[in-house]
PDB file of C-alpha atoms in Angstrom:
ATOM      1  CA  UNK N   1      -3.311 -83.418 -12.521  1.00 46.00           C
ATOM      2  CA  UNK N   2       0.195 -82.298 -11.757  1.00 49.00           C
ATOM      3  CA  UNK N   3      -1.080 -78.734 -11.747  1.00 48.00           C
ATOM      4  CA  UNK N   4      -3.787 -79.439  -9.119  1.00 50.00           C
ATOM      5  CA  UNK N   5      -1.303 -81.346  -6.899  1.00 51.00           C
ATOM      6  CA  UNK N   6       1.117 -78.439  -6.806  1.00 60.00           C
ATOM      7  CA  UNK N   7      -1.583 -75.959  -5.715  1.00 60.00           C
ATOM      8  CA  UNK N   8      -1.985 -77.384  -2.174  1.00 58.00           C
ATOM      9  CA  UNK N   9       1.787 -77.491  -1.876  1.00 59.00           C
ATOM     10  CA  UNK N  10       1.974 -73.820  -2.827  1.00 60.00           C
ATOM     11  CA  UNK N  11      -0.733 -72.971  -0.269  1.00 51.00           C
ATOM     12  CA  UNK N  12       1.174 -74.885   2.393  1.00 55.00           C
ATOM     13  CA  UNK N  13       4.411 -73.068   1.576  1.00 58.00           C
ATOM     14  CA  UNK N  14       2.618 -69.712   1.635  1.00 59.00           C
ATOM     15  CA  UNK N  15       1.023 -70.534   5.001  1.00 53.00           C
ATOM     16  CA  UNK N  16       4.412 -71.590   6.464  1.00 59.00           C
ATOM     17  CA  UNK N  17       5.980 -68.380   5.185  1.00 58.00           C
ATOM     18  CA  UNK N  18       3.217 -66.324   6.796  1.00 53.00           C
ATOM     19  CA  UNK N  19       3.590 -68.089  10.167  1.00 47.00           C
ATOM     20  CA  UNK N  20       7.384 -67.614  10.086  1.00 52.00           C
ATOM     21  CA  UNK N  21       6.972 -63.884   9.403  1.00 52.00           C
ATOM     22  CA  UNK N  22       4.476 -63.489  12.259  1.00 48.00           C
ATOM     23  CA  UNK N  23       6.740 -65.295  14.733  1.00 45.00           C
ATOM     24  CA  UNK N  24       9.692 -63.108  13.778  1.00 50.00           C
ATOM     25  CA  UNK N  25       7.706 -59.856  14.071  1.00 48.00           C
ATOM     26  CA  UNK N  26       7.359 -58.172  17.497  1.00 47.00           C
ATOM     27  CA  UNK N  27       3.587 -57.955  17.091  1.00 47.00           C
ATOM     28  CA  UNK N  28       3.315 -61.697  17.614  1.00 45.00           C
ATOM     29  CA  UNK N  29       5.393 -61.765  20.856  1.00 43.00           C
ATOM     30  CA  UNK N  30       3.126 -61.545  23.939  1.00 47.00           C
ATOM     31  CA  UNK N  31       3.230 -58.315  25.995  1.00 45.00           C
ATOM     32  CA  UNK N  32       4.197 -60.081  29.234  1.00 44.00           C
ATOM     33  CA  UNK N  33       7.592 -61.003  27.781  1.00 41.00           C
ATOM     34  CA  UNK N  34       8.449 -57.285  27.539  1.00 39.00           C
ATOM     35  CA  UNK N  35       7.306 -56.660  31.114  1.00 41.00           C
ATOM     36  CA  UNK N  36       9.726 -59.288  32.390  1.00 36.00           C
ATOM     37  CA  UNK N  37      12.618 -57.210  31.079  1.00 39.00           C
ATOM     38  CA  UNK N  38      11.256 -54.016  32.657  1.00 39.00           C
ATOM     39  CA  UNK N  39      11.014 -55.634  36.086  1.00 41.00           C
ATOM     40  CA  UNK N  40      14.775 -56.243  36.366  1.00 38.00           C
ATOM     41  CA  UNK N  41      16.022 -53.666  38.913  1.00 44.00           C
ATOM     42  CA  UNK N  42      18.380 -51.047  37.527  1.00 46.00           C
ATOM     43  CA  UNK N  43      20.731 -51.444  40.505  1.00 43.00           C
ATOM     44  CA  UNK N  44      21.760 -54.846  39.119  1.00 38.00           C
ATOM     45  CA  UNK N  45      23.275 -53.072  36.128  1.00 40.00           C
ATOM     46  CA  UNK N  46      24.571 -50.051  38.047  1.00 47.00           C
ATOM     47  CA  UNK N  47      26.382 -51.714  40.946  1.00 46.00           C
ATOM     48  CA  UNK N  48      29.132 -49.596  42.477  1.00 49.00           C
ATOM     49  CA  UNK N  49      31.976 -50.992  44.499  1.00 49.00           C
ATOM     50  CA  UNK N  50      31.777 -49.467  47.977  1.00 51.00           C
ATOM     51  CA  UNK N  51      34.986 -51.152  49.138  1.00 53.00           C
ATOM     52  CA  UNK N  52      37.251 -49.225  46.762  1.00 60.00           C
ATOM     53  CA  UNK N  53      38.708 -46.989  49.494  1.00 66.00           C
ATOM     54  CA  UNK N  54      38.056 -43.566  51.017  1.00 68.00           C
ATOM     55  CA  UNK N  55      35.763 -41.131  49.213  1.00 78.00           C
ATOM     56  CA  UNK N  56      37.303 -38.576  46.892  1.00 87.00           C
ATOM     57  CA  UNK N  57      38.058 -35.295  48.710  1.00 89.00           C
ATOM     58  CA  UNK N  58      35.688 -32.366  48.249  1.00 91.00           C
ATOM     59  CA  UNK N  59      37.144 -29.096  46.951  1.00 91.00           C
ATOM     60  CA  UNK N  60      35.998 -26.072  48.962  1.00 91.00           C
ATOM     61  CA  UNK N  61      36.392 -22.436  47.996  1.00 89.00           C
ATOM     62  CA  UNK N  62      37.861 -19.555  49.962  1.00 86.00           C
ATOM     63  CA  UNK N  63      35.285 -17.097  51.385  1.00 87.00           C
ATOM     64  CA  UNK N  64      35.412 -14.103  53.749  1.00 89.00           C
ATOM     65  CA  UNK N  65      32.813 -15.762  55.954  1.00 89.00           C
ATOM     66  CA  UNK N  66      34.462 -19.111  56.797  1.00 90.00           C
ATOM     67  CA  UNK N  67      33.203 -22.002  54.673  1.00 90.00           C
ATOM     68  CA  UNK N  68      31.687 -24.636  56.990  1.00 93.00           C
ATOM     69  CA  UNK N  69      32.345 -28.298  56.261  1.00 94.00           C
ATOM     70  CA  UNK N  70      31.391 -31.348  58.321  1.00 95.00           C
ATOM     71  CA  UNK N  71      33.749 -34.312  57.970  1.00 94.00           C
ATOM     72  CA  UNK N  72      32.916 -37.894  58.810  1.00 92.00           C
ATOM     73  CA  UNK N  73      35.797 -40.194  59.700  1.00 91.00           C
ATOM     74  CA  UNK N  74      37.960 -40.740  56.614  1.00 92.00           C
ATOM     75  CA  UNK N  75      36.476 -37.827  54.632  1.00 94.00           C
ATOM     76  CA  UNK N  76      38.684 -35.033  53.289  1.00 95.00           C
ATOM     77  CA  UNK N  77      38.378 -31.511  51.946  1.00 95.00           C
ATOM     78  CA  UNK N  78      40.873 -29.720  49.748  1.00 95.00           C
ATOM     79  CA  UNK N  79      41.309 -25.974  50.236  1.00 95.00           C
ATOM     80  CA  UNK N  80      43.605 -23.549  48.468  1.00 94.00           C
ATOM     81  CA  UNK N  81      44.484 -19.911  48.024  1.00 94.00           C
ATOM     82  CA  UNK N  82      42.203 -17.943  45.685  1.00 92.00           C
ATOM     83  CA  UNK N  83      43.068 -18.336  41.986  1.00 89.00           C
ATOM     84  CA  UNK N  84      45.279 -21.383  42.653  1.00 91.00           C
ATOM     85  CA  UNK N  85      47.660 -22.264  40.985  1.00 90.00           C
ATOM     86  CA  UNK N  86      48.087 -18.558  40.132  1.00 92.00           C
ATOM     87  CA  UNK N  87      49.326 -16.106  42.777  1.00 91.00           C
ATOM     88  CA  UNK N  88      46.733 -15.010  45.288  1.00 92.00           C
ATOM     89  CA  UNK N  89      45.624 -11.349  45.259  1.00 90.00           C
ATOM     90  CA  UNK N  90      46.707  -8.694  47.781  1.00 90.00           C
ATOM     91  CA  UNK N  91      44.584  -8.074  50.860  1.00 91.00           C
ATOM     92  CA  UNK N  92      42.891 -11.462  50.884  1.00 92.00           C
ATOM     93  CA  UNK N  93      41.057 -12.658  54.004  1.00 94.00           C
ATOM     94  CA  UNK N  94      39.173 -15.931  53.959  1.00 94.00           C
ATOM     95  CA  UNK N  95      38.765 -19.114  55.906  1.00 95.00           C
ATOM     96  CA  UNK N  96      37.257 -22.510  56.569  1.00 96.00           C
ATOM     97  CA  UNK N  97      35.568 -24.029  59.612  1.00 95.00           C
ATOM     98  CA  UNK N  98      35.861 -27.803  59.760  1.00 96.00           C
ATOM     99  CA  UNK N  99      33.842 -29.929  62.142  1.00 95.00           C
ATOM    100  CA  UNK N 100      34.275 -33.618  62.817  1.00 93.00           C
ATOM    101  CA  UNK N 101      32.675 -36.199  65.065  1.00 89.00           C
ATOM    102  CA  UNK N 102      33.596 -37.198  68.598  1.00 84.00           C
ATOM    103  CA  UNK N 103      36.805 -39.242  68.995  1.00 85.00           C
ATOM    104  CA  UNK N 104      38.194 -37.823  65.757  1.00 91.00           C
ATOM    105  CA  UNK N 105      40.812 -35.236  64.847  1.00 94.00           C
ATOM    106  CA  UNK N 106      41.659 -33.125  61.802  1.00 95.00           C
ATOM    107  CA  UNK N 107      44.965 -33.724  60.013  1.00 95.00           C
ATOM    108  CA  UNK N 108      46.209 -31.024  57.609  1.00 96.00           C
ATOM    109  CA  UNK N 109      48.940 -31.457  54.992  1.00 96.00           C
ATOM    110  CA  UNK N 110      49.932 -29.135  52.172  1.00 96.00           C
ATOM    111  CA  UNK N 111      51.275 -30.402  48.861  1.00 94.00           C
ATOM    112  CA  UNK N 112      52.202 -26.876  47.799  1.00 94.00           C
ATOM    113  CA  UNK N 113      52.912 -23.932  50.117  1.00 95.00           C
ATOM    114  CA  UNK N 114      54.538 -20.644  49.053  1.00 93.00           C
ATOM    115  CA  UNK N 115      53.528 -17.559  51.028  1.00 90.00           C
ATOM    116  CA  UNK N 116      56.637 -15.502  50.358  1.00 78.00           C
ATOM    117  CA  UNK N 117      59.532 -14.821  52.719  1.00 70.00           C
ATOM    118  CA  UNK N 118      59.348 -14.252  56.446  1.00 60.00           C
ATOM    119  CA  UNK N 119      60.389 -10.732  57.374  1.00 62.00           C
ATOM    120  CA  UNK N 120      62.128 -10.633  60.770  1.00 57.00           C
ATOM    121  CA  UNK N 121      60.097 -13.574  62.062  1.00 66.00           C
ATOM    122  CA  UNK N 122      56.851 -11.796  61.187  1.00 72.00           C
ATOM    123  CA  UNK N 123      54.403 -13.478  58.849  1.00 81.00           C
ATOM    124  CA  UNK N 124      52.837 -10.904  56.563  1.00 85.00           C
ATOM    125  CA  UNK N 125      50.972 -13.591  54.642  1.00 91.00           C
ATOM    126  CA  UNK N 126      49.960 -16.657  56.609  1.00 93.00           C
ATOM    127  CA  UNK N 127      47.624 -19.593  57.061  1.00 95.00           C
ATOM    128  CA  UNK N 128      46.439 -19.958  60.647  1.00 95.00           C
ATOM    129  CA  UNK N 129      45.249 -23.381  61.835  1.00 95.00           C
ATOM    130  CA  UNK N 130      43.781 -23.320  65.348  1.00 91.00           C
ATOM    131  CA  UNK N 131      46.396 -21.173  67.172  1.00 88.00           C
ATOM    132  CA  UNK N 132      49.417 -21.765  64.946  1.00 93.00           C
ATOM    133  CA  UNK N 133      50.499 -19.658  61.969  1.00 92.00           C
ATOM    134  CA  UNK N 134      52.278 -21.052  58.927  1.00 93.00           C
ATOM    135  CA  UNK N 135      54.063 -18.796  56.452  1.00 90.00           C
ATOM    136  CA  UNK N 136      56.942 -18.670  53.985  1.00 89.00           C
ATOM    137  CA  UNK N 137      57.478 -22.146  52.578  1.00 90.00           C
ATOM    138  CA  UNK N 138      56.946 -23.946  55.881  1.00 87.00           C
ATOM    139  CA  UNK N 139      53.441 -25.257  55.394  1.00 92.00           C
ATOM    140  CA  UNK N 140      51.787 -27.828  57.627  1.00 94.00           C
ATOM    141  CA  UNK N 141      52.667 -31.463  57.052  1.00 93.00           C
ATOM    142  CA  UNK N 142      50.607 -34.064  58.925  1.00 93.00           C
ATOM    143  CA  UNK N 143      49.626 -31.320  61.373  1.00 95.00           C
ATOM    144  CA  UNK N 144      46.952 -32.757  63.703  1.00 95.00           C
ATOM    145  CA  UNK N 145      44.403 -30.725  65.654  1.00 94.00           C
ATOM    146  CA  UNK N 146      42.416 -32.706  68.230  1.00 91.00           C
ATOM    147  CA  UNK N 147      39.505 -30.276  68.467  1.00 88.00           C
ATOM    148  CA  UNK N 148      36.034 -31.139  67.227  1.00 88.00           C
ATOM    149  CA  UNK N 149      35.815 -27.787  65.392  1.00 93.00           C
ATOM    150  CA  UNK N 150      38.926 -26.411  63.669  1.00 95.00           C
ATOM    151  CA  UNK N 151      39.185 -22.909  62.254  1.00 95.00           C
ATOM    152  CA  UNK N 152      41.566 -22.296  59.344  1.00 96.00           C
ATOM    153  CA  UNK N 153      42.201 -18.739  58.146  1.00 96.00           C
ATOM    154  CA  UNK N 154      44.249 -17.187  55.341  1.00 95.00           C
ATOM    155  CA  UNK N 155      45.447 -13.591  55.236  1.00 93.00           C
ATOM    156  CA  UNK N 156      47.652 -11.830  52.709  1.00 92.00           C
ATOM    157  CA  UNK N 157      49.203  -8.364  53.024  1.00 88.00           C
ATOM    158  CA  UNK N 158      47.701  -5.382  51.217  1.00 87.00           C
ATOM    159  CA  UNK N 159      51.009  -4.437  49.582  1.00 82.00           C
ATOM    160  CA  UNK N 160      52.504  -7.640  48.224  1.00 75.00           C
ATOM    161  CA  UNK N 161      51.366 -10.796  46.480  1.00 74.00           C
ATOM    162  CA  UNK N 162      53.394 -13.984  46.548  1.00 81.00           C
ATOM    163  CA  UNK N 163      52.612 -17.540  45.525  1.00 89.00           C
ATOM    164  CA  UNK N 164      49.829 -19.947  46.390  1.00 93.00           C
ATOM    165  CA  UNK N 165      49.002 -22.956  48.520  1.00 95.00           C
ATOM    166  CA  UNK N 166      47.050 -26.205  48.228  1.00 95.00           C
ATOM    167  CA  UNK N 167      46.211 -28.276  51.316  1.00 96.00           C
ATOM    168  CA  UNK N 168      44.054 -31.203  52.344  1.00 96.00           C
ATOM    169  CA  UNK N 169      42.286 -31.715  55.675  1.00 96.00           C
ATOM    170  CA  UNK N 170      41.199 -35.222  56.703  1.00 95.00           C
ATOM    171  CA  UNK N 171      39.142 -36.489  59.630  1.00 94.00           C
ATOM    172  CA  UNK N 172      41.157 -39.209  61.354  1.00 94.00           C
ATOM    173  CA  UNK N 173      40.475 -41.358  64.406  1.00 90.00           C
ATOM    174  CA  UNK N 174      41.880 -40.096  67.687  1.00 80.00           C
ATOM    175  CA  UNK N 175      44.049 -41.185  69.392  1.00 73.00           C
ATOM    176  CA  UNK N 176      45.684 -41.610  66.011  1.00 52.00           C
ATOM    177  CA  UNK N 177      48.441 -44.024  64.944  1.00 51.00           C
ATOM    178  CA  UNK N 178      51.968 -42.711  65.424  1.00 47.00           C
ATOM    179  CA  UNK N 179      53.055 -43.941  61.990  1.00 42.00           C
ATOM    180  CA  UNK N 180      53.083 -41.230  59.338  1.00 46.00           C
ATOM    181  CA  UNK N 181      50.657 -41.525  56.509  1.00 45.00           C
ATOM    182  CA  UNK N 182      52.059 -42.763  53.196  1.00 43.00           C
ATOM    183  CA  UNK N 183      53.133 -40.160  50.660  1.00 46.00           C
ATOM    184  CA  UNK N 184      51.112 -39.666  47.540  1.00 49.00           C
ATOM    185  CA  UNK N 185      47.382 -40.202  47.722  1.00 54.00           C
ATOM    186  CA  UNK N 186      44.662 -38.055  46.199  1.00 56.00           C
ATOM    187  CA  UNK N 187      46.183 -34.619  46.811  1.00 57.00           C
ATOM    188  CA  UNK N 188      49.097 -34.663  44.315  1.00 55.00           C
ATOM    189  CA  UNK N 189      46.772 -36.047  41.629  1.00 57.00           C
ATOM    190  CA  UNK N 190      44.188 -33.365  42.412  1.00 56.00           C
ATOM    191  CA  UNK N 191      46.898 -30.710  42.403  1.00 54.00           C
ATOM    192  CA  UNK N 192      47.967 -31.748  38.900  1.00 53.00           C
ATOM    193  CA  UNK N 193      44.358 -31.690  37.763  1.00 53.00           C
ATOM    194  CA  UNK N 194      43.770 -28.189  39.221  1.00 53.00           C
ATOM    195  CA  UNK N 195      46.980 -26.910  37.625  1.00 50.00           C
ATOM    196  CA  UNK N 196      45.565 -27.811  34.192  1.00 49.00           C
ATOM    197  CA  UNK N 197      42.355 -25.786  34.775  1.00 48.00           C
TER     198      UNK N 197
END
């Protein structure tokens, strides 16, 4: 009698074990519960903070035919001598053409500028921004050009090779504030990064 009473109990335990296994397996979970997860938009997980400050400056190369770049207000481009931070080669001619929107200006500053020595007030190697030439170690610092399109050109002599330069051009509102921009910013950090390349 005890033997027959324990048989239904064993069947009940076996049935409970089977139900528990089915519930825990993914085959028993309805398909619609998986679809709920898939419907969650990815942008919820990939939110980016758009209020973190100005965009990172773009690095543009040096080409014989001027590299054209369009700058929205607050955008920047970084330009440098060929092979920076190494010395630029002899007989280099290259340039950049920067365009910005109406009521904006282009501000140029150089974190590093070494184009050799001036020889009798003549620049053999120079960077020309609009109508002004910069040479020697007197690079532009917060130099503002109020044109919508600004041409920047670099020329080195065929006989000698000197140092290198690294500059940043930023589209700013015009008329612009008279206060100078704070030192630091993205250019020195980018310069250190490029020096390690």
